[in-house]
Tab-separated table of C-alpha atoms in Angstrom:
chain	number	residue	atom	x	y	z
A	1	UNK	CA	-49.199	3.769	-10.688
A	2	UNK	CA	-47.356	2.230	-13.760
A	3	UNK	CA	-46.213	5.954	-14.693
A	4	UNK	CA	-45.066	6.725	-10.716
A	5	UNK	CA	-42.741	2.909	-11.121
A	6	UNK	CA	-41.197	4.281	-14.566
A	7	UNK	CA	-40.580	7.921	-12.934
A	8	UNK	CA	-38.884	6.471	-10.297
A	9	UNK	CA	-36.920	3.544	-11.585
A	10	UNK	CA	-35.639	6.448	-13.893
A	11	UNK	CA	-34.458	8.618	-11.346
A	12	UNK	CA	-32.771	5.858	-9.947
A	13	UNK	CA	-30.913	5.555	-13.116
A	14	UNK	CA	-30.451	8.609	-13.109
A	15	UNK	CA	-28.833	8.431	-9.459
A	16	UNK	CA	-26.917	5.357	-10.855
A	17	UNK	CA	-25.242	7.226	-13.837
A	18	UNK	CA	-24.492	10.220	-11.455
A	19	UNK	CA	-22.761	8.027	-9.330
A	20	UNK	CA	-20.975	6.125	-11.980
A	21	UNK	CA	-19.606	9.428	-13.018
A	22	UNK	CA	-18.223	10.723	-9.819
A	23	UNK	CA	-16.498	7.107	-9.286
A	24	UNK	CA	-14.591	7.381	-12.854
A	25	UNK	CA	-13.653	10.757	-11.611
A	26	UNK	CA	-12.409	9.658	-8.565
A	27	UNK	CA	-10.698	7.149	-10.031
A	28	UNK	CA	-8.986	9.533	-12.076
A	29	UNK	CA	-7.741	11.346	-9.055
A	30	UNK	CA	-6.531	8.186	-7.684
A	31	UNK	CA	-4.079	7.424	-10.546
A	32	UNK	CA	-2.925	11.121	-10.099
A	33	UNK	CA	-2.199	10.755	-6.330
A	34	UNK	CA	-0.761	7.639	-6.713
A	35	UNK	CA	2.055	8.525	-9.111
A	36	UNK	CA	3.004	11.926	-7.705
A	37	UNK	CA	3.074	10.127	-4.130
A	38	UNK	CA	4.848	7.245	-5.500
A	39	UNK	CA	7.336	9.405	-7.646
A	40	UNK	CA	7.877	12.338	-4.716
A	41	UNK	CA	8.756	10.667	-2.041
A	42	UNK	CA	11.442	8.532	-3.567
A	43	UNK	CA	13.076	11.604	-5.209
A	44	UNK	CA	12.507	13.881	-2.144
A	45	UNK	CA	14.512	11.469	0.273
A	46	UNK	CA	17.151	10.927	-2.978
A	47	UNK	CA	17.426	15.008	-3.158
A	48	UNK	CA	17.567	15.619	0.554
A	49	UNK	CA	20.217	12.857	1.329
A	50	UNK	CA	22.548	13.894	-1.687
A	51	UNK	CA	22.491	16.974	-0.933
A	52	UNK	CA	26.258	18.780	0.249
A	53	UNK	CA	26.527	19.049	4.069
A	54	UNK	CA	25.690	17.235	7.019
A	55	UNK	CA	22.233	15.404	6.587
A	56	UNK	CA	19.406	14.782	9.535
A	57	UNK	CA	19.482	12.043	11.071
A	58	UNK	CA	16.835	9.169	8.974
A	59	UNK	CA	15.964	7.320	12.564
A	60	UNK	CA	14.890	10.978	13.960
A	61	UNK	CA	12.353	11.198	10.668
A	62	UNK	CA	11.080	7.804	11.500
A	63	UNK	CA	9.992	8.672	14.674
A	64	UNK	CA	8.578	12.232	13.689
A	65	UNK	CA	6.635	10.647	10.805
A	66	UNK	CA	4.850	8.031	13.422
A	67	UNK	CA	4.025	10.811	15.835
A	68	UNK	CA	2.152	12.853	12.674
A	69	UNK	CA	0.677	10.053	11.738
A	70	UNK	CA	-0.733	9.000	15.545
A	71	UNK	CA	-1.461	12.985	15.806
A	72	UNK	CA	-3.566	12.934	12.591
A	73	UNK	CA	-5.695	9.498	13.419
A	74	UNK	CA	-6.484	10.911	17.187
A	75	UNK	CA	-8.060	14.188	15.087
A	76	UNK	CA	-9.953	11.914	12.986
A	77	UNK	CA	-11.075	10.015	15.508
A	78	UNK	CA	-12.148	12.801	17.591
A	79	UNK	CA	-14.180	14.538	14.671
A	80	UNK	CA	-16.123	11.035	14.696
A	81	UNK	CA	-16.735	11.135	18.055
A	82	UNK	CA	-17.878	14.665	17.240
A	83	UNK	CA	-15.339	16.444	19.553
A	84	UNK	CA	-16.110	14.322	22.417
A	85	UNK	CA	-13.060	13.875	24.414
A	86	UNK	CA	-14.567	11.806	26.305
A	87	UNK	CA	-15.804	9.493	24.254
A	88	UNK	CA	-12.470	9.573	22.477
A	89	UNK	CA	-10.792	8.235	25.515
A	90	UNK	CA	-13.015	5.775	26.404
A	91	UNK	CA	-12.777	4.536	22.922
A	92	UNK	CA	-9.316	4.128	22.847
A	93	UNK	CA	-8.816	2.674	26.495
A	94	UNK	CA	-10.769	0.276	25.469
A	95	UNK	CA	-9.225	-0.727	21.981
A	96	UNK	CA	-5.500	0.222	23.477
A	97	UNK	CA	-5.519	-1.247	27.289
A	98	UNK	CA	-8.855	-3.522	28.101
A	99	UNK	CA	-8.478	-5.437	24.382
A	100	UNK	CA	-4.343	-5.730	24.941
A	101	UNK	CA	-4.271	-9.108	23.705
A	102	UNK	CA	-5.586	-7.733	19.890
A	103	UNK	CA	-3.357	-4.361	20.481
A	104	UNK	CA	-0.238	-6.830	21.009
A	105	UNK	CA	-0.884	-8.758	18.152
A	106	UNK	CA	0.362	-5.584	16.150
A	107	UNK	CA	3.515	-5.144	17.590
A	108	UNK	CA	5.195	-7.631	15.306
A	109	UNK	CA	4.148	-5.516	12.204
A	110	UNK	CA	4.789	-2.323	13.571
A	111	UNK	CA	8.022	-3.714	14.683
A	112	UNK	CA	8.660	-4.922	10.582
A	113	UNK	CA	6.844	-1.845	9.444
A	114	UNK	CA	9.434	0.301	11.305
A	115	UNK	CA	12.636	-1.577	10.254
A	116	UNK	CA	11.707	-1.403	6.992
A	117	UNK	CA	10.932	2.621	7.247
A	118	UNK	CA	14.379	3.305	8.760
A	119	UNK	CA	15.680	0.549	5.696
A	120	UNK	CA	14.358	2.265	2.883
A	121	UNK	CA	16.446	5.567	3.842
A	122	UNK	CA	19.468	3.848	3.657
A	123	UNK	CA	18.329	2.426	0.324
A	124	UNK	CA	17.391	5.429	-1.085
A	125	UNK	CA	20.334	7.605	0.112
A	126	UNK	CA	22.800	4.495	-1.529
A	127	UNK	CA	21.047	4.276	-5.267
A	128	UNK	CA	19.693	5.817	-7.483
A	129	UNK	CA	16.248	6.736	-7.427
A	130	UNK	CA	15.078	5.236	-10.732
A	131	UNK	CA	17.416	2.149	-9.806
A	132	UNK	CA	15.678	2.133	-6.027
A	133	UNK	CA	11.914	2.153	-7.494
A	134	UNK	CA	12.850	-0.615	-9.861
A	135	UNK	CA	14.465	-3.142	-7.587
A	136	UNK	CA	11.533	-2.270	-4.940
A	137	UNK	CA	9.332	-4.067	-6.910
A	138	UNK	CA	10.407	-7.217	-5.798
A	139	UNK	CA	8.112	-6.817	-2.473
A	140	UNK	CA	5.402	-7.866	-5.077
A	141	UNK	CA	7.336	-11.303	-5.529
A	142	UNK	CA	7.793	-11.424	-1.636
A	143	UNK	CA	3.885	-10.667	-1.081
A	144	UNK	CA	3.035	-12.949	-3.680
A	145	UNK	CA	5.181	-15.853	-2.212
A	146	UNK	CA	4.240	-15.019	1.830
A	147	UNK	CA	0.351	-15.099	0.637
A	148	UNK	CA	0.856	-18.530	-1.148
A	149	UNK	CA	2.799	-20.323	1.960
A	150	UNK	CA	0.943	-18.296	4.645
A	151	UNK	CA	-2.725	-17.470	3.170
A	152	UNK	CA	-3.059	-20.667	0.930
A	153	UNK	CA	-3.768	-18.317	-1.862
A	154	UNK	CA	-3.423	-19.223	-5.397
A	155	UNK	CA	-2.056	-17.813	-8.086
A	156	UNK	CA	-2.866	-17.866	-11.664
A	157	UNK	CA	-0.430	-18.748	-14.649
A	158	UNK	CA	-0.417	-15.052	-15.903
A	159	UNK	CA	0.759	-13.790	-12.333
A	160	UNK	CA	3.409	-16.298	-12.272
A	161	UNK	CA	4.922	-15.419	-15.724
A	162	UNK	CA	4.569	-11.843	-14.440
A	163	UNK	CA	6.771	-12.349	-11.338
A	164	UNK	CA	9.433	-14.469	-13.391
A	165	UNK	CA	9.434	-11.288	-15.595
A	166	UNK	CA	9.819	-9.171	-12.566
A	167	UNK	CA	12.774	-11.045	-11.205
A	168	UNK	CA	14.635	-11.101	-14.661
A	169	UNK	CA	13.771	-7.243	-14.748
A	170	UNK	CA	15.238	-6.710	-11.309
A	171	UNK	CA	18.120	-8.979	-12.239
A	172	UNK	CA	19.633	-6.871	-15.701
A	173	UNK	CA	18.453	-3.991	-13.654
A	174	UNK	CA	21.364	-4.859	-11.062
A	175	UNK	CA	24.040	-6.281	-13.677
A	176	UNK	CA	23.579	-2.894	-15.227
A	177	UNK	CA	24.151	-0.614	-12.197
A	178	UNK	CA	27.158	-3.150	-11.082
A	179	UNK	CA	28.679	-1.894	-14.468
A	180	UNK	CA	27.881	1.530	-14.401
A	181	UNK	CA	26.942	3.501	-11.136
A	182	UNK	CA	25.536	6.889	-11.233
A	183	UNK	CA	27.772	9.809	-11.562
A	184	UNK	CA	27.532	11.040	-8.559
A	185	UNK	CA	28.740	8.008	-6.546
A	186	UNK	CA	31.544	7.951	-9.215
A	187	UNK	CA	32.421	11.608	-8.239
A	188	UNK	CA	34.006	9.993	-4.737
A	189	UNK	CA	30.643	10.379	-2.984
A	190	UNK	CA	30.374	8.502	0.510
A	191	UNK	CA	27.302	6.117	-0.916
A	192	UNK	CA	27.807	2.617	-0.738
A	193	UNK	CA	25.749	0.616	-3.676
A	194	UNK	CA	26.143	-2.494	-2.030
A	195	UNK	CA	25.004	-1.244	1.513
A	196	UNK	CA	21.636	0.123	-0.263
A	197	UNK	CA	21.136	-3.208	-2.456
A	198	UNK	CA	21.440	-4.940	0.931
A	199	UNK	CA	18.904	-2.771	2.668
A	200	UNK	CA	16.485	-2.514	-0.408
A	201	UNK	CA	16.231	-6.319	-0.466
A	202	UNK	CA	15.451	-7.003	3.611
A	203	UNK	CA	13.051	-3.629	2.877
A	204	UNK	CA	11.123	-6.035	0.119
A	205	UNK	CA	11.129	-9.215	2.367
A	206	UNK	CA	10.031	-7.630	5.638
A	207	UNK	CA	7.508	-5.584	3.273
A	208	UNK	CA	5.665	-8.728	1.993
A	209	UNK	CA	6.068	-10.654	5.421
A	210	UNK	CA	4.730	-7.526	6.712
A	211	UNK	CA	1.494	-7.334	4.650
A	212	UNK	CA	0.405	-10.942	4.411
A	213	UNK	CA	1.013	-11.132	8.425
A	214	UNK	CA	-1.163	-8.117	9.006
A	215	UNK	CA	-3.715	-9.189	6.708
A	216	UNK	CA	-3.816	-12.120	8.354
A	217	UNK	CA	-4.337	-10.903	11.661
A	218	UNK	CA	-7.044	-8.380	10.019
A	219	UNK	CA	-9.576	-10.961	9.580
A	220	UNK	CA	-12.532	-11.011	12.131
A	221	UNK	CA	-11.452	-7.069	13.548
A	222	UNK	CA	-13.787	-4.839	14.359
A	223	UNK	CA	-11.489	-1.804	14.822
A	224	UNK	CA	-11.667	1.226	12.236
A	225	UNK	CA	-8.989	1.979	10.244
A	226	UNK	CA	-7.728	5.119	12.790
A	227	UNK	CA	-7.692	3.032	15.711
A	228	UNK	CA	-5.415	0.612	14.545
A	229	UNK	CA	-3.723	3.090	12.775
A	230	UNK	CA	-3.074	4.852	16.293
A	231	UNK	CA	-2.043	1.236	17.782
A	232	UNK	CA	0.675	0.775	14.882
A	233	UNK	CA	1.872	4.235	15.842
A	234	UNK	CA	3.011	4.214	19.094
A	235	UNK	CA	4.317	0.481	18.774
A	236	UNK	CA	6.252	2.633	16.070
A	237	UNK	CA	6.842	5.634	17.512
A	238	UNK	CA	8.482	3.491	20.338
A	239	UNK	CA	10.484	1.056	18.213
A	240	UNK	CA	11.636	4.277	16.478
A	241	UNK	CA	13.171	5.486	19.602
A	242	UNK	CA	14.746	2.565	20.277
A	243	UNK	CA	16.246	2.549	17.497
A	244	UNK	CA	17.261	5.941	17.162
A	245	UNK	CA	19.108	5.309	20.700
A	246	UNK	CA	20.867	2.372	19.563
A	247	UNK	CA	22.316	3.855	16.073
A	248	UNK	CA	22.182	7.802	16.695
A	249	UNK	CA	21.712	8.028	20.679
A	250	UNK	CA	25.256	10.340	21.447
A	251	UNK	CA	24.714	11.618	17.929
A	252	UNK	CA	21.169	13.021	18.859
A	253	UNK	CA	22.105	13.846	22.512
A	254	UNK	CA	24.730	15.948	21.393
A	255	UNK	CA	23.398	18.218	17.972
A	256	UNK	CA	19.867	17.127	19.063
A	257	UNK	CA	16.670	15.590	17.945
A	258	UNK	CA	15.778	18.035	15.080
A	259	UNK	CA	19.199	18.462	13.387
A	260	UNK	CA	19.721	19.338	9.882
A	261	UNK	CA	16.059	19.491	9.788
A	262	UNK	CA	15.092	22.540	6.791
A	263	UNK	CA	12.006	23.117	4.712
A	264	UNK	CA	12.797	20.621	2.412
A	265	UNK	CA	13.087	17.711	4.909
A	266	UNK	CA	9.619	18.783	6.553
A	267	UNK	CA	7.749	18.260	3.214
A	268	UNK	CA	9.591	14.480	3.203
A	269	UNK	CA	8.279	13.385	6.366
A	270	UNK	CA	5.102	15.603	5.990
A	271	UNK	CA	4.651	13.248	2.054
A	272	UNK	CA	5.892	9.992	3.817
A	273	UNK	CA	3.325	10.889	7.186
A	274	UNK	CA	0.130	12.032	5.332
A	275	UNK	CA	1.118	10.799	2.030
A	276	UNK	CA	0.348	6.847	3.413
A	277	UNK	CA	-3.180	8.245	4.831
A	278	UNK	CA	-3.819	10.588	1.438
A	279	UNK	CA	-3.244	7.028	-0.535
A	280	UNK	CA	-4.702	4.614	2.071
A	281	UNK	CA	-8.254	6.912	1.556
A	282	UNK	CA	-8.205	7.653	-2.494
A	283	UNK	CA	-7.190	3.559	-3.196
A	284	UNK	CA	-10.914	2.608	-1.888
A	285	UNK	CA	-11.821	4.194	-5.164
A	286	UNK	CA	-9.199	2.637	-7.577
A	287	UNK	CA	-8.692	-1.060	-8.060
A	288	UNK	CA	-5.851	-3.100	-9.013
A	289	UNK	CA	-5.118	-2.444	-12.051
A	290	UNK	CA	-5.350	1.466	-11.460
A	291	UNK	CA	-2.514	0.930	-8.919
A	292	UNK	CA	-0.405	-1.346	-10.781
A	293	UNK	CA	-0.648	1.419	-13.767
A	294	UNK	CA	0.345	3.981	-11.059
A	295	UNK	CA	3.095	2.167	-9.933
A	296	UNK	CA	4.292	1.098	-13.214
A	297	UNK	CA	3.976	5.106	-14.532
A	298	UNK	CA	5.632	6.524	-11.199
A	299	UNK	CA	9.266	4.337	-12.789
A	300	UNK	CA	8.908	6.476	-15.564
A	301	UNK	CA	9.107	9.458	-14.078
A	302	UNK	CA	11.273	9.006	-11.388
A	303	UNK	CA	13.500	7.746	-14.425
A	304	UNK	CA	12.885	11.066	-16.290
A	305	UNK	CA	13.116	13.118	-13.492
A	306	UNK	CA	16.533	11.177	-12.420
A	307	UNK	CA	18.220	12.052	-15.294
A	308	UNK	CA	17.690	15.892	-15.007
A	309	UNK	CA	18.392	15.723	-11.047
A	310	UNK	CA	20.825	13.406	-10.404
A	311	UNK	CA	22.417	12.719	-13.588
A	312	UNK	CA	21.665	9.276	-14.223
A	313	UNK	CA	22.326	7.629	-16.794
A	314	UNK	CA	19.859	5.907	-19.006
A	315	UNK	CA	21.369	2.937	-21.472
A	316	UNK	CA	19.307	-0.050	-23.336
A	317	UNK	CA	19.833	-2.090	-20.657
A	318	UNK	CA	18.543	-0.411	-18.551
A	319	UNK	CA	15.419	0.394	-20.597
A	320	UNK	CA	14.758	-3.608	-20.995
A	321	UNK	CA	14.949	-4.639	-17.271
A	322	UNK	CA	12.813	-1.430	-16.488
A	323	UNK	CA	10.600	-2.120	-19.139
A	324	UNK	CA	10.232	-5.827	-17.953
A	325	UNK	CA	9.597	-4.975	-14.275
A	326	UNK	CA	6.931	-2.291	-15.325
A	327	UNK	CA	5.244	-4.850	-17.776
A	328	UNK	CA	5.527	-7.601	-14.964
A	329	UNK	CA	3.565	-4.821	-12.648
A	330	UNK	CA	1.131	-4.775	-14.820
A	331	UNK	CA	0.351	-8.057	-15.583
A	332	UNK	CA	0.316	-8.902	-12.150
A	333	UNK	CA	-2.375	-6.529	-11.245
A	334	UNK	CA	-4.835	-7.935	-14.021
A	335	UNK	CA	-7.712	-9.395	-12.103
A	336	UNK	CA	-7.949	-13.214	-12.580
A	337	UNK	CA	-10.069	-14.819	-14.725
A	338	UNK	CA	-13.033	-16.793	-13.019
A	339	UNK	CA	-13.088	-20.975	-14.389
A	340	UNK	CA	-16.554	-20.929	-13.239
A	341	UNK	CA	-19.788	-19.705	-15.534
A	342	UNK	CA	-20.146	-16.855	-12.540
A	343	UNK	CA	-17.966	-14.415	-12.362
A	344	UNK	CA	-19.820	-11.145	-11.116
A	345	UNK	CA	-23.204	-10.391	-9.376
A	346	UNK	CA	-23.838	-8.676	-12.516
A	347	UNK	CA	-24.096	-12.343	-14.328
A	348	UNK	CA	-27.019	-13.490	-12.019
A	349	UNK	CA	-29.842	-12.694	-13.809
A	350	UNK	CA	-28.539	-14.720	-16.701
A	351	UNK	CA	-29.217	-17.900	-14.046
A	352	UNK	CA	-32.739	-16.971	-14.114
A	353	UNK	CA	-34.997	-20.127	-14.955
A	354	UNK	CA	-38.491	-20.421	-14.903
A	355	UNK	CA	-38.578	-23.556	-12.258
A	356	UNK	CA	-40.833	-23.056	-9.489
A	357	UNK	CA	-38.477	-24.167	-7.033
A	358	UNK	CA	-35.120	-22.904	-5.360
A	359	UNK	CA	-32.008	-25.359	-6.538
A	360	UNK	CA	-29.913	-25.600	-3.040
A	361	UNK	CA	-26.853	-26.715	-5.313
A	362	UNK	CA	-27.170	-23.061	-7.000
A	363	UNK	CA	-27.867	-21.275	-4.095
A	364	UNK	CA	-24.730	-23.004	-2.325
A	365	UNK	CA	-22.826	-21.841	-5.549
A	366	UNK	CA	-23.974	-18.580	-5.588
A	367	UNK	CA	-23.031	-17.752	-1.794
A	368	UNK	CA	-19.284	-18.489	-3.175
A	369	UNK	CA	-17.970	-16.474	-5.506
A	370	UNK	CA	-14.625	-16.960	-6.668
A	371	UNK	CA	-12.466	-15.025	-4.982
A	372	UNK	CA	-9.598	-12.400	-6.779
A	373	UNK	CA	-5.673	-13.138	-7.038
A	374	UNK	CA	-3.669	-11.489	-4.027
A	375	UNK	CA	-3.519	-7.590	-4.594
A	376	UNK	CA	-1.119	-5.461	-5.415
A	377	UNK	CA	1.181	-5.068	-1.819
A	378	UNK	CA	-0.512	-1.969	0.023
A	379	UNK	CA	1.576	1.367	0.262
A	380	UNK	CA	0.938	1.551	3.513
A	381	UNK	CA	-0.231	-0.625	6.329
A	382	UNK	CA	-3.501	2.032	6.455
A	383	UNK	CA	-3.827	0.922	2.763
A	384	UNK	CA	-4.106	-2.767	3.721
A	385	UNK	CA	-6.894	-1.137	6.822
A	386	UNK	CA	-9.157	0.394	4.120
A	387	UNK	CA	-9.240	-2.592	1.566
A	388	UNK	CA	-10.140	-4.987	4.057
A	389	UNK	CA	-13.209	-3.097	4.575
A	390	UNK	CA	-13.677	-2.360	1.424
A	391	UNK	CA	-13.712	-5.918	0.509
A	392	UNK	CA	-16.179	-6.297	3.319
A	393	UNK	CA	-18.671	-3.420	2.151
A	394	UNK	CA	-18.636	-5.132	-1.414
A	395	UNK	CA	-19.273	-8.468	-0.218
A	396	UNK	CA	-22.308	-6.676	1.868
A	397	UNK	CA	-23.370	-5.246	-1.301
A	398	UNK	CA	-23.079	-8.465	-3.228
A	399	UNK	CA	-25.154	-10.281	-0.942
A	400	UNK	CA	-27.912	-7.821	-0.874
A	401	UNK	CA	-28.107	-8.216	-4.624
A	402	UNK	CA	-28.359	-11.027	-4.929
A	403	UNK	CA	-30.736	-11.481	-1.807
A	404	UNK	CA	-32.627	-9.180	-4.207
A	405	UNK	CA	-32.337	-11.495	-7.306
A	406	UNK	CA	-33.564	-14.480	-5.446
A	407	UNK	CA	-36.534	-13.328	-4.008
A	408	UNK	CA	-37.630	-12.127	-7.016
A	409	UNK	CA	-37.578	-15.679	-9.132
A	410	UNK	CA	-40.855	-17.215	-10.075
């Protein structure tokens, strides 16, 4: 019997180690998707909108990304339901029209979430790419700032230094490019720096208002990730018509819906439609200081790659506020410290005492973990989906272990 206990609890460490190795792999592959999604879509939309000629129009993409995106989720969904269509359609009439109350609660951040799509071509097609990926770090600050007045979240003194360090990044960053703009715009180009600094700062604002009022609004859903995915798109998908009536309407009615549309603008709004989803999914296997490294490494090479693409021009001042705002990323994604002596499930069995009976004080402690600093902001809204119930599968797990620890004291 004692032999059959050792076989087994080594095949579950076995198991264990297997496991362990497929997540660092993942992980790996998360990095890697991170910083190539990060990186291509900025210089895609930079490439596409510089290019000589009349461009497509941005409000048109906006729209045609949010129907992909809907068109993808209602796939997903169906393969759940196992190609039932039925079952599909009773699942989403009764998400979408019997529970209206919860599906209007999402028009405010689709409503955000599409402003700040239709923002961020403007900002891109104004600067500079490496310039654009820089200053769009500020959403962190806004995220951090909407979390502490709206969430009551707290903050610790290293993530504070890190978004003072983030502003006076974003700060020489802007000094810099007042001085010297990028060739091209000198050339007599139609872009407008101050017209994309304008839009690239409501972009960060509605971006962290955005997050912290959809994570709010998370808490307590039952809805999978492609449901509300679906209810997000056709707030946005209609938004995004309205919007593409008001700015391009006679514009759109007269060349029509899909002009100036080639090859390369399909792979922007295929990256910016599936590249959310592709992210959203491979983040449940990186954590936050994967994705701050991601973030941090996809300045680099959209600074690299500027420089051979668009000419840019890369001077020490530069280098420090870049260099500041990537540090700051980094910082800010370093998980907090815990003041307590518990800081992971992992530290339980270092509790252990040999006293017949249960302490309620410890038990009450040990159902309260400290919780982490705010995240990193999402890249998505799908993003935000998946690590709400991510959190909630590890807090599952947590309790189970230690449900598991505490029936086993003396």
């Amino acid at each position: 019997m004692g032999a059959g206990t050792h076989n087994q609890a080594s095949g579950e460490n076995t198991a264990s180690r297997g496991q362990s190795e497929v997540n660092k792999k993942l992980k790996y592959i998360s990095l890697a998707v991170l910083v190539v999604q990060n990186a291509s879509l900025i210089l895609s939309i930079r490439y596409v909108r510089t290019l000589p000629g009349e461009h497509f129009f941005a409000t048109s993409a906006v729209v045609m990304a949010e129907v992909l995106k809907v068109s993808t989720c209602l796939v997903l969904i169906l393969i759940q339901k196992r190609f039932s269509v039925k079952d599909t359609a009773l699942l989403l009439l009764d998400a979408i029209v019997f529970q209206y109350k919860d599906t209007l609660k999402l028009a405010i951040p689709s409503l955000i979430y599409t402003l700040q799509n239709n923002l961020q071509y403007i900002a891109i097609s104004n600067l500079p790419a490496a310039t654009f990926q820089v200053t769009y770090q500020l959403k962190i600050l806004t995220t951090a700032l909407f979390s502490v007045l709206m969430l009551r979240k707290s903050l610790s003194r290293v993530q504070w230094i890190s978004l003072l360090l983030l502003f006076t990044g974003v700060g020489i960053v802007q000094v810099q490019q007042d001085q010297k703009k990028e060739a091209s715009v000198l050339d007599g180009s139609d872009q407008n720096y101050v017209a994309g600094l304008i839009a690239v700062v409501i972009s960060c604002l509605s971006s962290g208002f955005a997050g912290v009022y959809f994570e709010k609004i998370l808490k307590g859903s039952s809805a999978s990730v492609w449901v509300r995915n679906v209810q997000l798109g056709i707030f946005g998908t209609l938004l995004g018509l309205l919007g593409l009536w008001w700015n391009d309407g006679a514009a759109v009615a007269e060349r029509g819906f899909l002009f100036g549309y080639t090859g390369l603008v399909w792979c922007v709004i295929f990256n910016q439609a599936f590249g959310g989803l592709l992210v959203a999914v491979v983040v449940k296997y990186a954590d936050n200081i994967l994705k701050g490294f991601a973030t941090s490494f996809s300045i680099i090479i959209s600074t690299v790659l500027s420089i051979y693409l668009f000419g840019f021009h890369v001077d020490l001042v530069f280098t420090v506020g870049a260099g500041l705002v990537i540090g700051a990323v980094y910082m800010y994604s370093l998980p907090k410290t815990a003041s307590g002596p518990l800081s992971s499930p992992s530290s339980l069995p270092s509790l252990a005492s040999p006293r017949t009976n249960r302490d309620p004080a410890m038990e009450a402690f040990l159902e309260k973990v400290p919780e982490g600093c705010v995240p990193s902001p999402p890249a998505s809204y799908t993003d935000l989906l998946l690590k709400a119930q991510k959190e909630e599968e590890e807090q599952e797990e947590e309790d189970k272990d230690k449900g598991a620890w505490l029936s086993q004291r003396p």
